[in-house]
Tab-separated table of N, CA and C in Angstrom:
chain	number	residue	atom	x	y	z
A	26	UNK	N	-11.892	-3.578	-11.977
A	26	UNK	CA	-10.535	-3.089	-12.129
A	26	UNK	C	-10.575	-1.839	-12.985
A	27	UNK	N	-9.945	-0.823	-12.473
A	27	UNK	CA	-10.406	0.572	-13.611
A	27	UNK	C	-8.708	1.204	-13.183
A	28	UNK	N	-8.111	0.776	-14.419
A	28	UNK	CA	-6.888	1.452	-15.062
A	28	UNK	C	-6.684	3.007	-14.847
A	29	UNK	N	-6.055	3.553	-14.527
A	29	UNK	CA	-5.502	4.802	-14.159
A	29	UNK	C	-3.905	5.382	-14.746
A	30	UNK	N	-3.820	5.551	-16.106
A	30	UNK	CA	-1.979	5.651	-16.640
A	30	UNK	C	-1.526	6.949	-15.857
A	31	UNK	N	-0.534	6.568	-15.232
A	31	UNK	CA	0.033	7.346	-14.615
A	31	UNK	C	1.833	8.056	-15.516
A	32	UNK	N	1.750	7.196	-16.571
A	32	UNK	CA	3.024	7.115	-17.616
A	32	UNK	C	3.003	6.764	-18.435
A	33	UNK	N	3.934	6.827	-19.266
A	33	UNK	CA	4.063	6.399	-20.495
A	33	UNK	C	4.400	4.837	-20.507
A	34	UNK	N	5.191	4.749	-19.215
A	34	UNK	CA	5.189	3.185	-19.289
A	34	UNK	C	4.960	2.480	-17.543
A	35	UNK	N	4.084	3.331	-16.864
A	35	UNK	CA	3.372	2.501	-15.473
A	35	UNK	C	1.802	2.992	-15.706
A	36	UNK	N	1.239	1.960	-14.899
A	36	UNK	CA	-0.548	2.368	-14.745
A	36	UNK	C	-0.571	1.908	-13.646
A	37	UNK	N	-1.529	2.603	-13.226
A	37	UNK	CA	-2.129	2.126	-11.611
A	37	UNK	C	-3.373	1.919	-12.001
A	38	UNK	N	-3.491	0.140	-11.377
A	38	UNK	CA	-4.989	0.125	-11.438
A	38	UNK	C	-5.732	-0.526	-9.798
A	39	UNK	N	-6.951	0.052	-9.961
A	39	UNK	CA	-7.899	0.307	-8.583
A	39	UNK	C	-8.713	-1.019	-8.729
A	40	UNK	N	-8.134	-1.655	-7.676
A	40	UNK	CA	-9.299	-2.917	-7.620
A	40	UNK	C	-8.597	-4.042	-7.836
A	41	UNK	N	-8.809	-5.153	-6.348
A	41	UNK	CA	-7.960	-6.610	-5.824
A	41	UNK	C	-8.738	-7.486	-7.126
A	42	UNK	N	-7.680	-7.808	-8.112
A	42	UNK	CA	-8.177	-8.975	-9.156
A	42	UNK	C	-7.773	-10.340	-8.585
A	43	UNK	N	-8.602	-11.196	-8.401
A	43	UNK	CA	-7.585	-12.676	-7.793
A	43	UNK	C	-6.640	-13.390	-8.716
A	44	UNK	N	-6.750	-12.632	-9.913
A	44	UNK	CA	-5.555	-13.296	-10.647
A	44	UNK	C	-4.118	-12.596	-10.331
A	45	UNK	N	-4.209	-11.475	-9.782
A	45	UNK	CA	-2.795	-11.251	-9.029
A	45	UNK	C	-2.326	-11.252	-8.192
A	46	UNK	N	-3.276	-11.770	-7.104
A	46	UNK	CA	-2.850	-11.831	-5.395
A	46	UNK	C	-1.877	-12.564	-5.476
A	47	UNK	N	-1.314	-13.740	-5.891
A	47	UNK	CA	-0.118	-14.118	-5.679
A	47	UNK	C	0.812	-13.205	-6.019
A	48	UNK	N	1.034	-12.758	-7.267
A	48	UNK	CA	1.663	-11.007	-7.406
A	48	UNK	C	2.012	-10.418	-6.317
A	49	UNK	N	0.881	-10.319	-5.931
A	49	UNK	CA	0.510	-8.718	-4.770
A	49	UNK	C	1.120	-9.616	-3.480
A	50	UNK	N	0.933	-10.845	-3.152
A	50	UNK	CA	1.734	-11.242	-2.100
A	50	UNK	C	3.532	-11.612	-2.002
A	51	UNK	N	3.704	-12.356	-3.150
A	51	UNK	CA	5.148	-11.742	-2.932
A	51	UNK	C	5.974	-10.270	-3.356
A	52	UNK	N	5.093	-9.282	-3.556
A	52	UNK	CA	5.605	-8.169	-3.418
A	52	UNK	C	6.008	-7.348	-1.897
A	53	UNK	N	4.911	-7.942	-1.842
A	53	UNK	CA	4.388	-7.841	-0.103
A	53	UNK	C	6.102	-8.316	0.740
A	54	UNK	N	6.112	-9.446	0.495
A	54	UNK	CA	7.029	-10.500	0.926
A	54	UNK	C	8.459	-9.556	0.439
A	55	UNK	N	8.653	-9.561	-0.956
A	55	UNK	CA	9.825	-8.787	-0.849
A	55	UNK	C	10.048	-7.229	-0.030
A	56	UNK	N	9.040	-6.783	-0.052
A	56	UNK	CA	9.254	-5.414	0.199
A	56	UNK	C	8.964	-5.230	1.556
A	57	UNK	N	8.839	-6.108	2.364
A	57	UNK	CA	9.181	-6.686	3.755
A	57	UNK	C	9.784	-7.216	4.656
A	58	UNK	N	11.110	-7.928	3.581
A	58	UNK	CA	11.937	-8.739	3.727
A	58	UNK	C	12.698	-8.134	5.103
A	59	UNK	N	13.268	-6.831	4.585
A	59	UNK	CA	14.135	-6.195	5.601
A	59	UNK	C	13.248	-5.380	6.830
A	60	UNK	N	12.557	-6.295	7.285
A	60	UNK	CA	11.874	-5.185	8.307
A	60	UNK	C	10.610	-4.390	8.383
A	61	UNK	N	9.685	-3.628	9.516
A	61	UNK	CA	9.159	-2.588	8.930
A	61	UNK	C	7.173	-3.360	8.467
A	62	UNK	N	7.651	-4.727	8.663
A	62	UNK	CA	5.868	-5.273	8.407
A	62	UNK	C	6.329	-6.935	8.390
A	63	UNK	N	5.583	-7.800	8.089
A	63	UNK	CA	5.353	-9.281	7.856
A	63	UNK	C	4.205	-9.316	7.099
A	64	UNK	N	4.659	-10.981	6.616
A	64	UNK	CA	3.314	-11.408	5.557
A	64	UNK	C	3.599	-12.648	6.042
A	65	UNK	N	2.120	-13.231	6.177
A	65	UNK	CA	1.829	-14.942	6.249
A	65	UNK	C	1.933	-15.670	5.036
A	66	UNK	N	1.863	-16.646	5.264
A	66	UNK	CA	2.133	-17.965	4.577
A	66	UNK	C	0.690	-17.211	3.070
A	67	UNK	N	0.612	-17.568	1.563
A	67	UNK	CA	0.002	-17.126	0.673
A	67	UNK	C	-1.478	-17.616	1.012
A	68	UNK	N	-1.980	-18.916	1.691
A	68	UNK	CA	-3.126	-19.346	1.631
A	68	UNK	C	-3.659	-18.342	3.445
A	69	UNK	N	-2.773	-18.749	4.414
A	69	UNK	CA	-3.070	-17.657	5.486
A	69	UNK	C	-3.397	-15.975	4.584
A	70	UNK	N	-2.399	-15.736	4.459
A	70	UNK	CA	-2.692	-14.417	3.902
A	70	UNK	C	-4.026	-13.826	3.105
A	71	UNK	N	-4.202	-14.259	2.219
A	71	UNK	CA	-5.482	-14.428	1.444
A	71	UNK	C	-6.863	-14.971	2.261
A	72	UNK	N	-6.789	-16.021	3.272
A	72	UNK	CA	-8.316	-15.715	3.885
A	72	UNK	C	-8.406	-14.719	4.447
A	73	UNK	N	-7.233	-13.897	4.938
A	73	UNK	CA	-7.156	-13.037	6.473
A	73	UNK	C	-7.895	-12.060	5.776
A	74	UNK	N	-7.167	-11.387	4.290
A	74	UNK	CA	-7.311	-10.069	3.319
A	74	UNK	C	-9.007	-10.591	3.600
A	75	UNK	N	-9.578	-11.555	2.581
A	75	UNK	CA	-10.935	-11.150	2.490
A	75	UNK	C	-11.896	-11.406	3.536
A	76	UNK	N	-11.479	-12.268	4.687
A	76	UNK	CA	-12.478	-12.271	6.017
A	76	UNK	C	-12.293	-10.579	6.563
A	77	UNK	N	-11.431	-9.581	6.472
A	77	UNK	CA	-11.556	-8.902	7.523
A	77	UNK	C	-12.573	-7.845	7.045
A	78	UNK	N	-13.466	-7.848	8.410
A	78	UNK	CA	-14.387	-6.565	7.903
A	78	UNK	C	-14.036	-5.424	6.906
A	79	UNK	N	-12.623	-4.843	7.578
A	79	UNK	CA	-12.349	-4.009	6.774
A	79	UNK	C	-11.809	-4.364	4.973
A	80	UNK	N	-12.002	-5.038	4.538
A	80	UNK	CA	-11.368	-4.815	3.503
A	80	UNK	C	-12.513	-5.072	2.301
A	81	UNK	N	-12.220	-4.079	1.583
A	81	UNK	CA	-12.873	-3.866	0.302
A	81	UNK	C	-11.904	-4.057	-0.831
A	82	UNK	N	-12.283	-4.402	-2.128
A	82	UNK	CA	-11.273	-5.130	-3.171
A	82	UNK	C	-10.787	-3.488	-3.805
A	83	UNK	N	-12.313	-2.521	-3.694
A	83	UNK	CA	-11.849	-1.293	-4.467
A	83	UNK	C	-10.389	-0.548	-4.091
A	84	UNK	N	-9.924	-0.744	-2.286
A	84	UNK	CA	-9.218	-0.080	-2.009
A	84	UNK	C	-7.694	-0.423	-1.997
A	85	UNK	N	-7.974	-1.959	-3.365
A	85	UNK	CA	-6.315	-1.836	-3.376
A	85	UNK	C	-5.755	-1.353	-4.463
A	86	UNK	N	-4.898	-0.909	-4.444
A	86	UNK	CA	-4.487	0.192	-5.888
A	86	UNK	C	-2.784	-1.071	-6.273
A	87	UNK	N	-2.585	-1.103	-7.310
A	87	UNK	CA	-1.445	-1.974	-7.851
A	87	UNK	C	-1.324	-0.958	-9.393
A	88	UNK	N	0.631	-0.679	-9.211
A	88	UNK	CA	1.197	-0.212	-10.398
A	88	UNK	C	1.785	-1.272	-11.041
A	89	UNK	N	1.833	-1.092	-12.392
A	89	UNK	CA	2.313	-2.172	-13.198
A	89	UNK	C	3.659	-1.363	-14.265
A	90	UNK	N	4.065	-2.132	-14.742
A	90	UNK	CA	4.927	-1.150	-16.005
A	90	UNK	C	5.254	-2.356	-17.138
A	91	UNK	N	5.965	-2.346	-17.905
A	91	UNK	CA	6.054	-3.783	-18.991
A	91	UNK	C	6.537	-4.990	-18.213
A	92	UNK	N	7.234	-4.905	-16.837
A	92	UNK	CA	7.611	-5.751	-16.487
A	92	UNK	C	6.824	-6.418	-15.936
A	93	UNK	N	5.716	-5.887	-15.803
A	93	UNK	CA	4.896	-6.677	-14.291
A	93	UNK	C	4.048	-5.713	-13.117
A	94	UNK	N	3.985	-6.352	-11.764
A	94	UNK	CA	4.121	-5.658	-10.694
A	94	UNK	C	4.868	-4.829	-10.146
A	95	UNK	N	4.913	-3.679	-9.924
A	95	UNK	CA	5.913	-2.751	-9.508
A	95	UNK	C	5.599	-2.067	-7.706
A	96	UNK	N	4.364	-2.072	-7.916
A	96	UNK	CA	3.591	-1.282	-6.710
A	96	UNK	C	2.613	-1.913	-6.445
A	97	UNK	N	2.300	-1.651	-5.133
A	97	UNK	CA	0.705	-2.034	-4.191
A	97	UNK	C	0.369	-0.772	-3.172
A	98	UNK	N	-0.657	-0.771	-2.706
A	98	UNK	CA	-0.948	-0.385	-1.676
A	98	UNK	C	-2.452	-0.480	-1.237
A	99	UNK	N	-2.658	-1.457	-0.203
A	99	UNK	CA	-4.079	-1.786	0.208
A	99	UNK	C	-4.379	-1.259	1.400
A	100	UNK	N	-5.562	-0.444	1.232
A	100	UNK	CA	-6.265	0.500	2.316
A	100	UNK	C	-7.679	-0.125	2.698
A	101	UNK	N	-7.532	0.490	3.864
A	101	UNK	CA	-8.843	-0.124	4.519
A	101	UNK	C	-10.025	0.813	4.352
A	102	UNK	N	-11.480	0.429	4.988
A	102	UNK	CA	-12.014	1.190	5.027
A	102	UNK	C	-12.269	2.169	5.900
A	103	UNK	N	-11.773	2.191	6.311
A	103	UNK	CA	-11.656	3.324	7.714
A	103	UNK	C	-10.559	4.100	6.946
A	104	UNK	N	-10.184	4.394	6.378
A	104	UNK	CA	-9.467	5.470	5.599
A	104	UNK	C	-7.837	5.189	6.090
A	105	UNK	N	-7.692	4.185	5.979
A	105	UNK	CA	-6.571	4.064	6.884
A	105	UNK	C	-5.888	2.760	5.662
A	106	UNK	N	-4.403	3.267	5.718
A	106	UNK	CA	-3.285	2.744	4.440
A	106	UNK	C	-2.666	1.592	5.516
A	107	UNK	N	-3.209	0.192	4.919
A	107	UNK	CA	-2.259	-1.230	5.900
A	107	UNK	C	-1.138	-1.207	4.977
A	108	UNK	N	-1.203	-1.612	3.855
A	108	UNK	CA	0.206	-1.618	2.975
A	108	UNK	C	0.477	-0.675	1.857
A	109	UNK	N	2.009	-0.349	1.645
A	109	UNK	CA	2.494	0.306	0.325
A	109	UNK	C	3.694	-0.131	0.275
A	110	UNK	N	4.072	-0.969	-1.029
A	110	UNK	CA	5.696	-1.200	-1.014
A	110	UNK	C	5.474	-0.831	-2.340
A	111	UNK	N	6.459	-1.101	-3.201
A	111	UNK	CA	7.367	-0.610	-4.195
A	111	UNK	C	7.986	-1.840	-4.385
A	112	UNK	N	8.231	-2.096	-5.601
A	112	UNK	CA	9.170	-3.164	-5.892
A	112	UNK	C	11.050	-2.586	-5.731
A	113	UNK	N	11.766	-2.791	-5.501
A	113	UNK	CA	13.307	-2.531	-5.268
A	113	UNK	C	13.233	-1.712	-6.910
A	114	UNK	N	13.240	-3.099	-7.905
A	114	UNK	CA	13.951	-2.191	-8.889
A	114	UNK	C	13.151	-0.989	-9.527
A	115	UNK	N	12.177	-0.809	-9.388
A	115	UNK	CA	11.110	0.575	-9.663
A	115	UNK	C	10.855	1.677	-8.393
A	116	UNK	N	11.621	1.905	-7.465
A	116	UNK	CA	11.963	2.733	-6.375
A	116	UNK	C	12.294	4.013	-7.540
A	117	UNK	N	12.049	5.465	-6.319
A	117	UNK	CA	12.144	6.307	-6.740
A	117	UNK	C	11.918	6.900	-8.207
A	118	UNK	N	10.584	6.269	-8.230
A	118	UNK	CA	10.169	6.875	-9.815
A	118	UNK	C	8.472	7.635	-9.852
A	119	UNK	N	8.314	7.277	-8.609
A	119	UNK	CA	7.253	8.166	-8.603
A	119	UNK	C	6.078	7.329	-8.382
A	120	UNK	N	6.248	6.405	-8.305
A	120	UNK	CA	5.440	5.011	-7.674
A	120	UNK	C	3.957	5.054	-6.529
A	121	UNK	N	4.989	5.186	-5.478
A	121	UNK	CA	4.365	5.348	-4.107
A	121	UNK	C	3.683	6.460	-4.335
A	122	UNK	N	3.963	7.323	-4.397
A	122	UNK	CA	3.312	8.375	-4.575
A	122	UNK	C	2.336	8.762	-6.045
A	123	UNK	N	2.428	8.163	-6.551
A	123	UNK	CA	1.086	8.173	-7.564
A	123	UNK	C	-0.069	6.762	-7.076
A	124	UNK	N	0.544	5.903	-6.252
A	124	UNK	CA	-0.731	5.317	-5.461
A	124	UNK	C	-1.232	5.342	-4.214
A	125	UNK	N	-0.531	6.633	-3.935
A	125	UNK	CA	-0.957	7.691	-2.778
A	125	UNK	C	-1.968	8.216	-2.937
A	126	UNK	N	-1.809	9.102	-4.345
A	126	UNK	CA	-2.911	10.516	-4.859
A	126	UNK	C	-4.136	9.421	-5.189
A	127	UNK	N	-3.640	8.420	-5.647
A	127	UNK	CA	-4.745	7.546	-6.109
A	127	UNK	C	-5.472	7.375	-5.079
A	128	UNK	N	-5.422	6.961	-3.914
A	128	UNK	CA	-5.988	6.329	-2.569
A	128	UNK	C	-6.482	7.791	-2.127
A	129	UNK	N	-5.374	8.551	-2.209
A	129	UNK	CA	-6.485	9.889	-1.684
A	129	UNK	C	-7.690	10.268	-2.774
A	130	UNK	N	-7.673	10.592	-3.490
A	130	UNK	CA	-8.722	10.885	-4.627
A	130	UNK	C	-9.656	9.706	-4.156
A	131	UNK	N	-9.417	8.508	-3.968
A	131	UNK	CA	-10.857	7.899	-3.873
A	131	UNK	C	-11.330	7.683	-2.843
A	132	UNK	N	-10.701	8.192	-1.114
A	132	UNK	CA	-11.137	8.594	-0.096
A	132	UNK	C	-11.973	9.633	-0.519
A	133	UNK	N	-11.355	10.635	-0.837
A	133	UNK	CA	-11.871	11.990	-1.099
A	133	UNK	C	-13.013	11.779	-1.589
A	134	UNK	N	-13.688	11.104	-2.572
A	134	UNK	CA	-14.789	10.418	-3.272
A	134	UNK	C	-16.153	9.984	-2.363
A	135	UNK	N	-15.305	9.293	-1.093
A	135	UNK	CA	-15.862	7.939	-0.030
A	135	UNK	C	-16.568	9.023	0.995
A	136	UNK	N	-16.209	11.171	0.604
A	136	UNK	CA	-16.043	11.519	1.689
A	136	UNK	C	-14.992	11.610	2.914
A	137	UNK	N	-14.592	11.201	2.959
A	137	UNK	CA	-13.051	10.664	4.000
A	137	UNK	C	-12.361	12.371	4.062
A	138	UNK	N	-12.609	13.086	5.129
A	138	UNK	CA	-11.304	14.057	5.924
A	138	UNK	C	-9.483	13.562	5.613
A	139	UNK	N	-9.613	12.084	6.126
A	139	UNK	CA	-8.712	12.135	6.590
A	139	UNK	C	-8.381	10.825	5.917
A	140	UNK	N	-6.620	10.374	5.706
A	140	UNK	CA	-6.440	9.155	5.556
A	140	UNK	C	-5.131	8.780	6.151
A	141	UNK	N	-5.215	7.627	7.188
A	141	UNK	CA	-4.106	7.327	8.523
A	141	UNK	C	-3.058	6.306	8.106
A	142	UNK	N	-1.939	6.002	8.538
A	142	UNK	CA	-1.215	4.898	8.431
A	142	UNK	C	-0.149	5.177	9.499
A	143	UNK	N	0.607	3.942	9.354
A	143	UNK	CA	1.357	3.746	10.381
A	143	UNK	C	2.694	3.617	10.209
A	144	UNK	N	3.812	4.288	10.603
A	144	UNK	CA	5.107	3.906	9.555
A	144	UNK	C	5.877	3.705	10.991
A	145	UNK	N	7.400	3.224	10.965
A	145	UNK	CA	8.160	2.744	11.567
A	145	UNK	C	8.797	4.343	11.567
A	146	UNK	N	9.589	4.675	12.858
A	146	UNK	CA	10.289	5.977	13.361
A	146	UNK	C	11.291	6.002	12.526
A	147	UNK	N	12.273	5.603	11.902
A	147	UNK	CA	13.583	5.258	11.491
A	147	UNK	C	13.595	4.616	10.097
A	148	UNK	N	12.259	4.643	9.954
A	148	UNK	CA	12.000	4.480	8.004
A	148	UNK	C	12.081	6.017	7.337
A	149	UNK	N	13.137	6.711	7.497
A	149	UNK	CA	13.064	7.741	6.836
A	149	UNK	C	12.638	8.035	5.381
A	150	UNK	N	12.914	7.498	4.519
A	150	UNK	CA	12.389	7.254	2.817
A	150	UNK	C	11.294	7.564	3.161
A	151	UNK	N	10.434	6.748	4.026
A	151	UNK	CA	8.675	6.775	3.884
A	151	UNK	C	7.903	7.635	4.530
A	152	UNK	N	8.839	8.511	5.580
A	152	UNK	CA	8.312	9.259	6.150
A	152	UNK	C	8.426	10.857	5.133
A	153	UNK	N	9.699	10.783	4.233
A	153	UNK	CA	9.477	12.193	3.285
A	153	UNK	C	8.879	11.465	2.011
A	154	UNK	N	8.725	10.417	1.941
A	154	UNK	CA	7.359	10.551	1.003
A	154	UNK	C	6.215	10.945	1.429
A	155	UNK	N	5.303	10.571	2.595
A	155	UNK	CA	4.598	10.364	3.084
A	155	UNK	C	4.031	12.456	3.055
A	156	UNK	N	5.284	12.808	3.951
A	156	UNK	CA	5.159	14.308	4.140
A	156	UNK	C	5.276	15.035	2.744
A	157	UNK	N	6.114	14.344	1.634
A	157	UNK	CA	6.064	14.954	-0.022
A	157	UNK	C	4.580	14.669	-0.743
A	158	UNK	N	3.870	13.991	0.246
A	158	UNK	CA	2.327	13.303	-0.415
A	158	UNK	C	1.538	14.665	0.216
A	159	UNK	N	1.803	15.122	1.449
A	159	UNK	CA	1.020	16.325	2.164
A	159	UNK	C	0.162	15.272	3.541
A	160	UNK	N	1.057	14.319	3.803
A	160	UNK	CA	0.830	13.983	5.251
A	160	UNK	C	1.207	14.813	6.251
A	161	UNK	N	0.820	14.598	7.660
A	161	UNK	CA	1.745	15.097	8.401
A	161	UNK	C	1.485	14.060	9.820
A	162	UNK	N	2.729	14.411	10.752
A	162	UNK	CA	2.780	13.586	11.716
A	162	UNK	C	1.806	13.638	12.656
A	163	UNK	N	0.722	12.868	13.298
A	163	UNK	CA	-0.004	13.302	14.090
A	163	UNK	C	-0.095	12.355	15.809
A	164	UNK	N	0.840	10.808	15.721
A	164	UNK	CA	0.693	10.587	17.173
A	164	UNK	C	1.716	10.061	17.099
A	165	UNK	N	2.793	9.874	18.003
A	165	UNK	CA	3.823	9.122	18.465
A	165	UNK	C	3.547	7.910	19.197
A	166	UNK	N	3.407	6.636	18.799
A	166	UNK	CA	3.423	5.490	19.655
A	166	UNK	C	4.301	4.599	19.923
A	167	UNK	N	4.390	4.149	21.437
A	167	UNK	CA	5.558	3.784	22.120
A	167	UNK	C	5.491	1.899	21.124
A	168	UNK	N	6.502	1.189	20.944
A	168	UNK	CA	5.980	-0.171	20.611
A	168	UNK	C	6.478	-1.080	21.965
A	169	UNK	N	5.621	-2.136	21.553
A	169	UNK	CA	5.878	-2.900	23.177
A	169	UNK	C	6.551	-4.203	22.130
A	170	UNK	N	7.020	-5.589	23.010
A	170	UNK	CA	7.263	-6.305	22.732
A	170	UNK	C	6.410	-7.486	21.655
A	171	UNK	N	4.666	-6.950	21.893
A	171	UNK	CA	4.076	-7.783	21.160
A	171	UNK	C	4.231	-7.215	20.022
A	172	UNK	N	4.473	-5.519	19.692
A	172	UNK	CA	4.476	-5.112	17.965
A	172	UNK	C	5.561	-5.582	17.518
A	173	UNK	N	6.933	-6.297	17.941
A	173	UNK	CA	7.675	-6.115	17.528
A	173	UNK	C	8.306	-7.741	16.825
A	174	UNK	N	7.079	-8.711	17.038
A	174	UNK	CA	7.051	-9.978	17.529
A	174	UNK	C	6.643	-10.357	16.026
C-alpha cells in the first residue's frame, strides 16, 4: 500500500488491502445504485476480483479523507479502467480525477501508450471528467440486450 496525499485532508493510496474490500465493495454498490455498472453479491465479488487474470492488487487506487472511503478505481492490466466511483458526499472535489493522474502515472511507469475504459453515452459528468483528465473519445459501441442485462 503506498500513500499518495493528494490534500490536506484526502490521500490516495495504490494497492487492494483485504482489510478494505468490504469498503471498496459497497462503494462499488453505492455508486452503482443508479445505473451505469453492477456488483455481485460481496463473497461472488471478491473471488471474481482475484481469480481474473487481469487483476493485479497494485492497480487499485482508493481515496480516503477523515471520514473513510471516498474513492476507488480498479484498473486492469491491459491498461484498461473497470471501475471509478466517488462516494455521493465527496463528488466534485477533485477525487476522480486525482485517481485518474494516479492510474495514469503508474501506467506511464508499466510503459502503457494508452489507458481505455468504457463509459455509458448519457453519463455526461464522466465523460467531461474523463475529457478534463485528457481522454478522448475513440469507439462508439452499439449495446445489445446482453450489456444491458
Amino acid at each position: 500500500m503506498h500513500p499518495i496525499n493528494t490534500s490536506a485532508s484526502q490521500q490516495v493510496r495504490q494497492g487492494f488491502a483485504p482489510e478494505d474490500a468490504m469498503q471498496i465493495h459497497q462503494l462499488l454498490i453505492l455508486g452503482y445504485q443508479n445505473g451505469g455498472g453492477s456488483v455481485t453479491d460481496y463473497p461472488t465479488w471478491l473471488r471474481t476480483l482475484h481469480t481474473d487474470p487481469e487483476f493485479d492488487p497494485s492497480l487499485c487506487f482508493s481515496a480516503w479523507d477523515e471520514s473513510g472511503l471516498v474513492g476507488v478505481m480498479q484498473c486492469w492490466t491491459s491498461a484498461f479502467i473497470k471501475d471509478l466511483v466517488v462516494h455521493p458526499r465527496a463528488r466534485r472535489q477533485g477525487i476522480a480525477l486525482a485517481l485518474l493522474n494516479h492510474g495514469f502515472h503508474t501506467f506511464g511507469l508499466r510503459g502503457e501508450g494508452w489507458v481505455d475504459l468504457k463509459v455509458m453515452e448519457n453519463n455526461f459528468d464522466a465523460r467531461r471528467l474523463y475529457e478534463k483528465a485528457g481522454m478522448r473519445y475513440v469507439q462508439r459501441s452499439a449495446m445489445t440486450e446482453f450489456d444491458l442485462a
